[in-house]
Amino acid sequence: MSERRRSLGYSQEDLAERVGVALSTVQRWESGESNPQPWQRPKLARALDVTATRLSDLLSPSPADWAAPAPETPDDETSAWELARRVNASDVGGETLTRLERAFDDLATAYPMTPPQVLLRRVRKHTAYVAQLLDKRATLAEHRRLLSVGGWLSLLGATVHVDLDQQDAATAHMRTAATLAREADHREIEAWCYETDAWRVLTAGDYARALELSRAAQSLAPPGTSALIQATAQEGRALARLGENRETYAAIERVQQLSAAMGLAERPKEHHYQYDPAKALAYKATTLAWLGDPAAEAYAREVIVRLSPSADVQQWPRRVASANIDLALVLLSDGRLDEACDAARLAILSGRIVPSNHWRALEVVNAAESRTMPEAVDLREAYEGMKALSAPQG
């Protein structure tokens, strides 16, 4: 294939651009490490100006090629030395990659406590740096690590854009993350992309699609990973919104089993892409609240007690605000209207409800108004104030 490419005057970069794949993909094709996927072959054949049959010949050596003798030359040994030297040559360096990986962990851990706009600026800065490094010379191992950290950062960027209800930007970052994940053969990142998209469509009310995406994420996620647990929890939430009670409880049980098998007590808390016991508790509270199960109250209250650093709502992580919304829903269904309005008002005033989650607070506001509660006026005012603060300026 490389001879045909050179005869047309194309560089590997030219061919990658014409086919619409990464440079590393063309390099793997030409080295024989992999072959194009079926949907890539027509574009590659057109780029090389050959028929499909001829393309197969170019990609797959014939039996005669294996048997044909070839004289040994002094260049064979020196070319092997040169390849080894180039594999170890790098303008990136392991220390730089380690710092980038740590920076991503810091950003993912800061996610629950940092305003989305602030976090997004930091994510953009590191993502731009990764893009610069991708043009540098790197070893194969370094290049794969660089693709992986770029995938994680793009995924976090997509997540923040979802929070801000910026759908076009979220889609672009999610597709970039998925592409980088596939190039790096990092199935967990790819699974997180599907899980994140499942949450996005669930917030838009497309519960059937959310169920489909969460199950796709589970099929991709490697065993024993946080992505597998999170995707299973997401399936449970979609099932709850669909009113599938029996299947919802089964999903909750699977989350508990997966969490127990993972030894989550030893894992760091609040990293957005690492499951921990408090996170499992919070998702259970939400799922049960959506089912209308009174058991949600105890779980929501436990999340609030565990994660509230103080009575100051401005210091809450996001999960405490969500737990208060869960608590409000279950209290409403139990007829404890005053308590429900107090919990919802605290969640709204905390400033921790991102635009993509405004609908959750609105469910409580609408329920309070439908019962003509006097507290509903103050609750609506708080909700409208929250929306105004999140509206685009200018």
Short mmCIF file of C-alpha atoms in Angstrom, two decimals:
data_model
loop_
_atom_site.label_atom_id
_atom_site.label_comp_id
_atom_site.label_asym_id
_atom_site.label_seq_id
_atom_site.Cartn_x
_atom_site.Cartn_y
_atom_site.Cartn_z
CA MET A 1 0.00 0.00 0.00
CA SER A 2 2.84 2.38 0.83
CA GLU A 3 4.32 1.96 -2.67
CA ARG A 4 0.99 2.84 -4.28
CA ARG A 5 0.67 5.87 -2.02
CA ARG A 6 4.17 7.09 -2.89
CA SER A 7 3.56 6.55 -6.61
CA LEU A 8 0.67 9.01 -6.32
CA GLY A 9 2.89 11.53 -4.55
CA TYR A 10 1.01 11.29 -1.22
CA SER A 11 2.56 11.45 2.21
CA GLN A 12 1.01 9.39 5.01
CA GLU A 13 -0.50 12.63 6.30
CA ASP A 14 -2.07 13.31 2.88
CA LEU A 15 -3.64 9.85 2.76
CA ALA A 16 -4.94 10.13 6.32
CA GLU A 17 -6.63 13.42 5.43
CA ARG A 18 -8.17 12.03 2.23
CA VAL A 19 -9.60 8.98 4.01
CA GLY A 20 -10.59 10.92 7.13
CA VAL A 21 -8.58 8.94 9.69
CA ALA A 22 -5.72 9.65 12.07
CA LEU A 23 -2.12 9.51 10.85
CA SER A 24 -1.44 6.66 13.30
CA THR A 25 -4.20 4.64 11.61
CA VAL A 26 -2.50 4.91 8.18
CA GLN A 27 0.81 3.99 9.81
CA ARG A 28 -0.74 0.84 11.25
CA TRP A 29 -2.27 -0.08 7.89
CA GLU A 30 1.05 0.28 6.11
CA SER A 31 2.98 -1.61 8.79
CA GLY A 32 0.49 -4.49 8.59
CA GLU A 33 -0.47 -4.05 12.24
CA SER A 34 -4.11 -3.64 11.26
CA ASN A 35 -6.33 -3.41 8.18
CA PRO A 36 -9.03 -0.86 7.35
CA GLN A 37 -12.53 -1.51 8.63
CA PRO A 38 -15.16 -2.39 5.96
CA TRP A 39 -16.64 1.12 5.99
CA GLN A 40 -13.17 2.67 5.52
CA ARG A 41 -12.19 0.59 2.50
CA PRO A 42 -14.28 2.39 -0.17
CA LYS A 43 -12.77 5.79 0.75
CA LEU A 44 -9.27 4.28 0.85
CA ALA A 45 -9.75 2.66 -2.56
CA ARG A 46 -10.86 5.99 -4.02
CA ALA A 47 -7.93 7.81 -2.45
CA LEU A 48 -5.48 5.28 -3.94
CA ASP A 49 -7.41 5.14 -7.24
CA VAL A 50 -7.71 1.33 -7.19
CA THR A 51 -10.51 -1.21 -7.30
CA ALA A 52 -11.71 -3.01 -4.18
CA THR A 53 -9.99 -6.20 -5.36
CA ARG A 54 -6.71 -4.40 -5.99
CA LEU A 55 -6.96 -2.77 -2.58
CA SER A 56 -7.26 -6.19 -0.95
CA ASP A 57 -4.13 -7.27 -2.84
CA LEU A 58 -2.27 -4.22 -1.58
CA LEU A 59 -3.32 -4.87 1.99
CA SER A 60 -2.92 -8.65 2.14
CA PRO A 61 0.34 -10.23 0.91
CA SER A 62 -0.11 -13.13 -1.49
CA PRO A 63 1.23 -16.64 -0.67
CA ALA A 64 3.98 -16.12 -3.24
CA ASP A 65 5.21 -13.11 -1.31
CA TRP A 66 5.73 -15.28 1.77
CA ALA A 67 7.73 -17.90 -0.15
CA ALA A 68 9.84 -15.59 -2.33
CA PRO A 69 13.50 -15.57 -1.27
CA ALA A 70 15.12 -12.24 -0.47
CA PRO A 71 18.84 -11.67 -0.14
CA GLU A 72 20.09 -10.44 3.22
CA THR A 73 21.81 -7.05 3.04
CA PRO A 74 23.83 -5.03 5.57
CA ASP A 75 20.98 -2.50 5.60
CA ASP A 76 18.67 -5.03 7.28
CA GLU A 77 20.61 -4.87 10.54
CA THR A 78 21.14 -1.13 10.58
CA SER A 79 17.50 -0.41 9.71
CA ALA A 80 16.48 -2.48 12.74
CA TRP A 81 18.82 -0.41 14.92
CA GLU A 82 17.39 2.80 13.49
CA LEU A 83 13.83 1.67 14.18
CA ALA A 84 14.70 0.91 17.79
CA ARG A 85 16.37 4.32 18.13
CA ARG A 86 13.34 6.12 16.73
CA VAL A 87 10.94 4.19 18.98
CA ASN A 88 12.86 5.54 21.96
CA ALA A 89 13.22 9.10 20.59
CA SER A 90 10.79 11.58 22.03
CA ASP A 91 10.05 15.27 22.35
CA VAL A 92 7.25 14.57 24.84
CA GLY A 93 8.70 12.69 27.79
CA GLY A 94 7.16 10.54 30.47
CA GLU A 95 7.30 13.27 33.11
CA THR A 96 5.17 15.59 30.99
CA LEU A 97 2.59 12.88 30.48
CA THR A 98 2.52 12.06 34.18
CA ARG A 99 1.89 15.72 34.99
CA LEU A 100 -0.94 15.82 32.43
CA GLU A 101 -2.52 12.67 33.88
CA ARG A 102 -2.32 14.15 37.37
CA ALA A 103 -3.82 17.40 36.10
CA PHE A 104 -6.76 15.49 34.66
CA ASP A 105 -7.30 13.68 37.98
CA ASP A 106 -7.25 17.04 39.77
CA LEU A 107 -9.83 18.46 37.34
CA ALA A 108 -12.10 15.41 37.64
CA THR A 109 -11.87 15.63 41.44
CA ALA A 110 -12.61 19.36 41.37
CA TYR A 111 -15.69 18.78 39.20
CA PRO A 112 -18.29 18.51 42.02
CA MET A 113 -17.16 21.74 43.73
CA THR A 114 -16.11 23.97 40.83
CA PRO A 115 -18.44 26.21 38.79
CA PRO A 116 -18.72 24.72 35.29
CA GLN A 117 -17.47 27.88 33.54
CA VAL A 118 -14.34 27.95 35.74
CA LEU A 119 -13.62 24.26 35.25
CA LEU A 120 -14.14 24.55 31.50
CA ARG A 121 -11.39 27.17 31.20
CA ARG A 122 -8.94 24.83 32.91
CA VAL A 123 -10.00 21.88 30.77
CA ARG A 124 -9.55 23.93 27.59
CA LYS A 125 -6.02 24.93 28.58
CA HIS A 126 -4.88 21.35 29.15
CA THR A 127 -6.67 20.04 26.06
CA ALA A 128 -4.91 22.64 23.91
CA TYR A 129 -1.57 21.55 25.36
CA VAL A 130 -2.30 17.92 24.50
CA ALA A 131 -3.13 18.98 20.93
CA GLN A 132 0.28 20.69 20.67
CA LEU A 133 2.07 17.59 21.96
CA LEU A 134 0.36 15.37 19.40
CA ASP A 135 2.44 17.15 16.75
CA LYS A 136 5.66 16.34 18.60
CA ARG A 137 7.85 13.29 18.24
CA ALA A 138 6.90 10.62 20.78
CA THR A 139 7.49 6.96 21.45
CA LEU A 140 4.64 4.58 20.69
CA ALA A 141 3.91 4.15 24.39
CA GLU A 142 3.96 7.91 24.94
CA HIS A 143 1.69 8.51 21.97
CA ARG A 144 -0.86 6.08 23.36
CA ARG A 145 -0.75 7.75 26.79
CA LEU A 146 -1.16 11.12 25.11
CA LEU A 147 -4.22 9.91 23.19
CA SER A 148 -5.67 8.53 26.42
CA VAL A 149 -5.23 11.69 28.47
CA GLY A 150 -6.57 13.70 25.54
CA GLY A 151 -9.60 11.41 25.50
CA TRP A 152 -10.20 11.88 29.22
CA LEU A 153 -9.90 15.67 28.95
CA SER A 154 -12.24 15.79 25.95
CA LEU A 155 -14.74 13.64 27.85
CA LEU A 156 -14.60 15.96 30.85
CA GLY A 157 -15.05 18.93 28.52
CA ALA A 158 -18.11 17.23 27.01
CA THR A 159 -19.50 16.59 30.49
CA VAL A 160 -19.14 20.25 31.49
CA HIS A 161 -20.78 21.38 28.24
CA VAL A 162 -23.69 19.01 28.99
CA ASP A 163 -23.98 20.60 32.44
CA LEU A 164 -24.12 24.03 30.80
CA ASP A 165 -26.73 22.77 28.32
CA GLN A 166 -24.39 23.61 25.42
CA GLN A 167 -25.37 20.72 23.21
CA ASP A 168 -23.33 21.36 20.04
CA ALA A 169 -20.08 21.77 21.99
CA ALA A 170 -20.91 18.71 24.09
CA THR A 171 -21.43 16.62 20.97
CA ALA A 172 -18.15 17.76 19.40
CA HIS A 173 -16.12 17.01 22.54
CA MET A 174 -17.83 13.65 23.04
CA ARG A 175 -17.04 12.58 19.48
CA THR A 176 -13.43 13.68 19.90
CA ALA A 177 -13.16 11.73 23.14
CA ALA A 178 -14.59 8.62 21.47
CA THR A 179 -12.20 8.94 18.51
CA LEU A 180 -9.16 9.32 20.76
CA ALA A 181 -10.35 6.41 22.89
CA ARG A 182 -10.60 4.14 19.87
CA GLU A 183 -7.17 5.22 18.61
CA ALA A 184 -5.69 4.46 22.04
CA ASP A 185 -7.73 1.24 22.33
CA HIS A 186 -9.10 2.60 25.63
CA ARG A 187 -12.50 0.96 25.99
CA GLU A 188 -13.29 2.52 29.36
CA ILE A 189 -13.15 6.06 27.96
CA GLU A 190 -15.33 4.97 25.06
CA ALA A 191 -17.81 3.43 27.51
CA TRP A 192 -17.90 6.68 29.50
CA CYS A 193 -18.77 8.53 26.28
CA TYR A 194 -21.89 6.39 25.87
CA GLU A 195 -22.77 6.74 29.55
CA THR A 196 -22.41 10.52 29.42
CA ASP A 197 -24.61 10.66 26.34
CA ALA A 198 -27.16 8.48 28.15
CA TRP A 199 -27.39 11.05 30.94
CA ARG A 200 -27.66 13.86 28.41
CA VAL A 201 -30.66 12.34 26.61
CA LEU A 202 -32.25 11.35 29.90
CA THR A 203 -32.23 15.01 30.99
CA ALA A 204 -33.96 15.79 27.69
CA GLY A 205 -36.72 13.27 28.48
CA ASP A 206 -35.72 10.58 25.97
CA TYR A 207 -35.72 7.74 28.48
CA ALA A 208 -35.80 4.90 25.95
CA ARG A 209 -32.71 6.25 24.21
CA ALA A 210 -31.00 6.72 27.59
CA LEU A 211 -31.66 3.06 28.34
CA GLU A 212 -30.21 2.02 24.99
CA LEU A 213 -27.05 4.12 25.45
CA SER A 214 -26.47 2.98 29.02
CA ARG A 215 -26.60 -0.65 27.90
CA ALA A 216 -24.21 0.08 25.03
CA ALA A 217 -21.83 1.59 27.58
CA GLN A 218 -22.00 -1.57 29.67
CA SER A 219 -21.16 -3.71 26.65
CA LEU A 220 -18.00 -1.63 26.06
CA ALA A 221 -16.85 -1.13 29.65
CA PRO A 222 -14.10 -3.52 30.80
CA PRO A 223 -15.01 -5.72 33.79
CA GLY A 224 -14.31 -4.20 37.19
CA THR A 225 -14.24 -0.59 35.98
CA SER A 226 -16.08 2.45 37.29
CA ALA A 227 -17.58 2.94 33.84
CA LEU A 228 -19.38 -0.41 34.12
CA ILE A 229 -20.89 0.52 37.50
CA GLN A 230 -21.89 4.00 36.39
CA ALA A 231 -23.49 2.72 33.17
CA THR A 232 -25.45 0.14 35.19
CA ALA A 233 -26.63 2.90 37.56
CA GLN A 234 -27.61 4.98 34.55
CA GLU A 235 -29.65 2.07 33.23
CA GLY A 236 -31.47 1.94 36.56
CA ARG A 237 -32.32 5.64 36.40
CA ALA A 238 -33.65 5.34 32.84
CA LEU A 239 -35.75 2.32 33.86
CA ALA A 240 -37.12 4.28 36.82
CA ARG A 241 -38.24 7.12 34.55
CA LEU A 242 -39.89 4.53 32.29
CA GLY A 243 -41.77 3.09 35.28
CA GLU A 244 -40.17 -0.34 34.97
CA ASN A 245 -40.12 -1.11 38.70
CA ARG A 246 -38.94 -4.72 38.70
CA GLU A 247 -36.10 -4.07 36.26
CA THR A 248 -35.11 -0.92 38.15
CA TYR A 249 -34.67 -2.80 41.41
CA ALA A 250 -32.65 -5.45 39.55
CA ALA A 251 -30.34 -2.74 38.19
CA ILE A 252 -29.90 -1.27 41.70
CA GLU A 253 -28.94 -4.72 42.97
CA ARG A 254 -26.39 -5.16 40.18
CA VAL A 255 -24.82 -1.80 41.08
CA GLN A 256 -24.52 -2.94 44.71
CA GLN A 257 -22.87 -6.20 43.66
CA LEU A 258 -20.44 -4.50 41.29
CA SER A 259 -19.58 -1.88 43.92
CA ALA A 260 -18.92 -4.50 46.57
CA ALA A 261 -16.67 -6.49 44.22
CA MET A 262 -14.63 -3.39 43.42
CA GLY A 263 -13.55 -2.62 46.98
CA LEU A 264 -14.67 0.97 46.65
CA ALA A 265 -13.91 1.98 50.23
CA GLU A 266 -10.24 2.32 49.26
CA ARG A 267 -10.86 4.54 46.26
CA PRO A 268 -10.61 8.35 46.32
CA LYS A 269 -13.84 10.27 46.79
CA GLU A 270 -15.39 12.75 44.41
CA HIS A 271 -13.35 11.85 41.29
CA HIS A 272 -16.04 12.08 38.62
CA TYR A 273 -14.80 8.97 36.77
CA GLN A 274 -14.08 6.81 39.81
CA TYR A 275 -16.92 5.22 41.68
CA ASP A 276 -17.06 5.45 45.48
CA PRO A 277 -19.57 4.38 48.15
CA ALA A 278 -21.09 7.87 48.51
CA LYS A 279 -21.72 8.00 44.78
CA ALA A 280 -23.46 4.63 44.83
CA LEU A 281 -25.64 5.88 47.68
CA ALA A 282 -26.56 9.08 45.81
CA TYR A 283 -27.59 7.25 42.65
CA LYS A 284 -29.70 4.85 44.69
CA ALA A 285 -31.48 7.79 46.34
CA THR A 286 -32.27 9.38 42.96
CA THR A 287 -33.45 6.13 41.38
CA LEU A 288 -35.72 5.23 44.28
CA ALA A 289 -37.10 8.79 44.43
CA TRP A 290 -38.04 8.55 40.76
CA LEU A 291 -39.81 5.28 41.49
CA GLY A 292 -41.71 6.94 44.33
CA ASP A 293 -40.21 4.47 46.82
CA PRO A 294 -40.30 5.87 50.41
CA ALA A 295 -36.93 4.18 51.04
CA ALA A 296 -35.35 7.01 49.04
CA GLU A 297 -35.73 9.33 52.03
CA ALA A 298 -33.21 7.51 54.20
CA TYR A 299 -30.65 7.29 51.41
CA ALA A 300 -31.04 10.97 50.48
CA ARG A 301 -30.63 12.04 54.10
CA GLU A 302 -27.54 9.88 54.47
CA VAL A 303 -25.95 11.50 51.39
CA ILE A 304 -26.67 14.94 52.84
CA VAL A 305 -25.12 14.05 56.20
CA ARG A 306 -22.07 12.38 54.66
CA LEU A 307 -21.19 15.05 52.13
CA SER A 308 -22.28 18.36 53.66
CA PRO A 309 -19.10 20.04 54.96
CA SER A 310 -21.19 22.64 56.83
CA ALA A 311 -24.63 24.17 57.07
CA ASP A 312 -23.51 26.77 54.51
CA VAL A 313 -25.22 25.71 51.27
CA GLN A 314 -22.57 27.57 49.27
CA GLN A 315 -20.02 24.95 50.39
CA TRP A 316 -22.02 21.95 49.22
CA PRO A 317 -20.79 19.63 46.47
CA ARG A 318 -23.30 19.01 43.68
CA ARG A 319 -24.37 15.69 45.04
CA VAL A 320 -25.82 17.26 48.19
CA ALA A 321 -28.00 19.57 46.12
CA SER A 322 -29.24 16.59 44.08
CA ALA A 323 -29.92 14.65 47.28
CA ASN A 324 -32.08 17.51 48.55
CA ILE A 325 -34.08 17.40 45.30
CA ASP A 326 -34.49 13.63 45.79
CA LEU A 327 -35.58 14.24 49.38
CA ALA A 328 -38.10 16.87 48.24
CA LEU A 329 -39.64 14.47 45.72
CA VAL A 330 -40.14 11.68 48.22
CA LEU A 331 -41.47 14.07 50.88
CA LEU A 332 -44.00 15.45 48.39
CA SER A 333 -45.24 11.95 47.60
CA ASP A 334 -45.57 11.35 51.35
CA GLY A 335 -47.60 14.54 51.86
CA ARG A 336 -44.93 16.32 53.93
CA LEU A 337 -45.21 19.46 51.87
CA ASP A 338 -43.46 22.02 54.10
CA GLU A 339 -40.37 19.86 54.48
CA ALA A 340 -40.34 19.15 50.75
CA CYS A 341 -40.36 22.85 49.88
CA ASP A 342 -37.59 23.57 52.40
CA ALA A 343 -35.36 20.86 50.90
CA ALA A 344 -35.97 22.05 47.35
CA ARG A 345 -35.34 25.69 48.29
CA LEU A 346 -32.01 24.79 49.92
CA ALA A 347 -30.96 22.90 46.79
CA ILE A 348 -31.85 25.84 44.54
CA LEU A 349 -30.13 28.42 46.76
CA SER A 350 -26.95 26.33 46.96
CA GLY A 351 -26.05 27.36 43.41
CA ARG A 352 -25.00 23.76 42.76
CA ILE A 353 -27.79 22.88 40.32
CA VAL A 354 -26.31 23.19 36.83
CA PRO A 355 -28.48 24.25 33.85
CA SER A 356 -28.90 20.71 32.56
CA ASN A 357 -30.45 19.78 35.93
CA HIS A 358 -32.87 22.69 36.22
CA TRP A 359 -35.65 20.33 35.14
CA ARG A 360 -35.22 18.34 38.35
CA ALA A 361 -35.85 21.40 40.50
CA LEU A 362 -38.75 22.39 38.24
CA GLU A 363 -40.45 19.05 38.91
CA VAL A 364 -40.63 19.96 42.59
CA VAL A 365 -41.73 23.54 41.89
CA ASN A 366 -44.55 22.35 39.61
CA ALA A 367 -45.67 19.76 42.16
CA ALA A 368 -45.79 22.39 44.90
CA GLU A 369 -47.77 24.75 42.67
CA SER A 370 -50.23 22.04 41.66
CA ARG A 371 -51.11 21.65 45.34
CA THR A 372 -51.56 25.42 45.78
CA MET A 373 -49.09 25.49 48.63
CA PRO A 374 -48.27 28.96 50.00
CA GLU A 375 -44.55 28.04 49.93
CA ALA A 376 -44.81 27.51 46.18
CA VAL A 377 -44.54 31.26 45.52
CA ASP A 378 -41.16 31.57 47.25
CA LEU A 379 -40.01 28.34 45.63
CA ARG A 380 -40.93 29.58 42.15
CA GLU A 381 -39.13 32.87 42.84
CA ALA A 382 -35.97 31.03 43.88
CA TYR A 383 -36.17 28.84 40.80
CA GLU A 384 -36.60 31.80 38.41
CA GLY A 385 -33.69 33.56 40.10
CA MET A 386 -31.51 30.47 39.57
CA LYS A 387 -32.48 30.37 35.89
CA ALA A 388 -31.71 34.07 35.45
CA LEU A 389 -28.21 33.62 36.89
CA SER A 390 -27.54 30.82 34.38
CA ALA A 391 -28.88 32.66 31.36
CA PRO A 392 -26.33 33.81 28.74
CA GLN A 393 -25.22 37.39 29.28
CA GLY A 394 -25.41 40.14 26.66
#
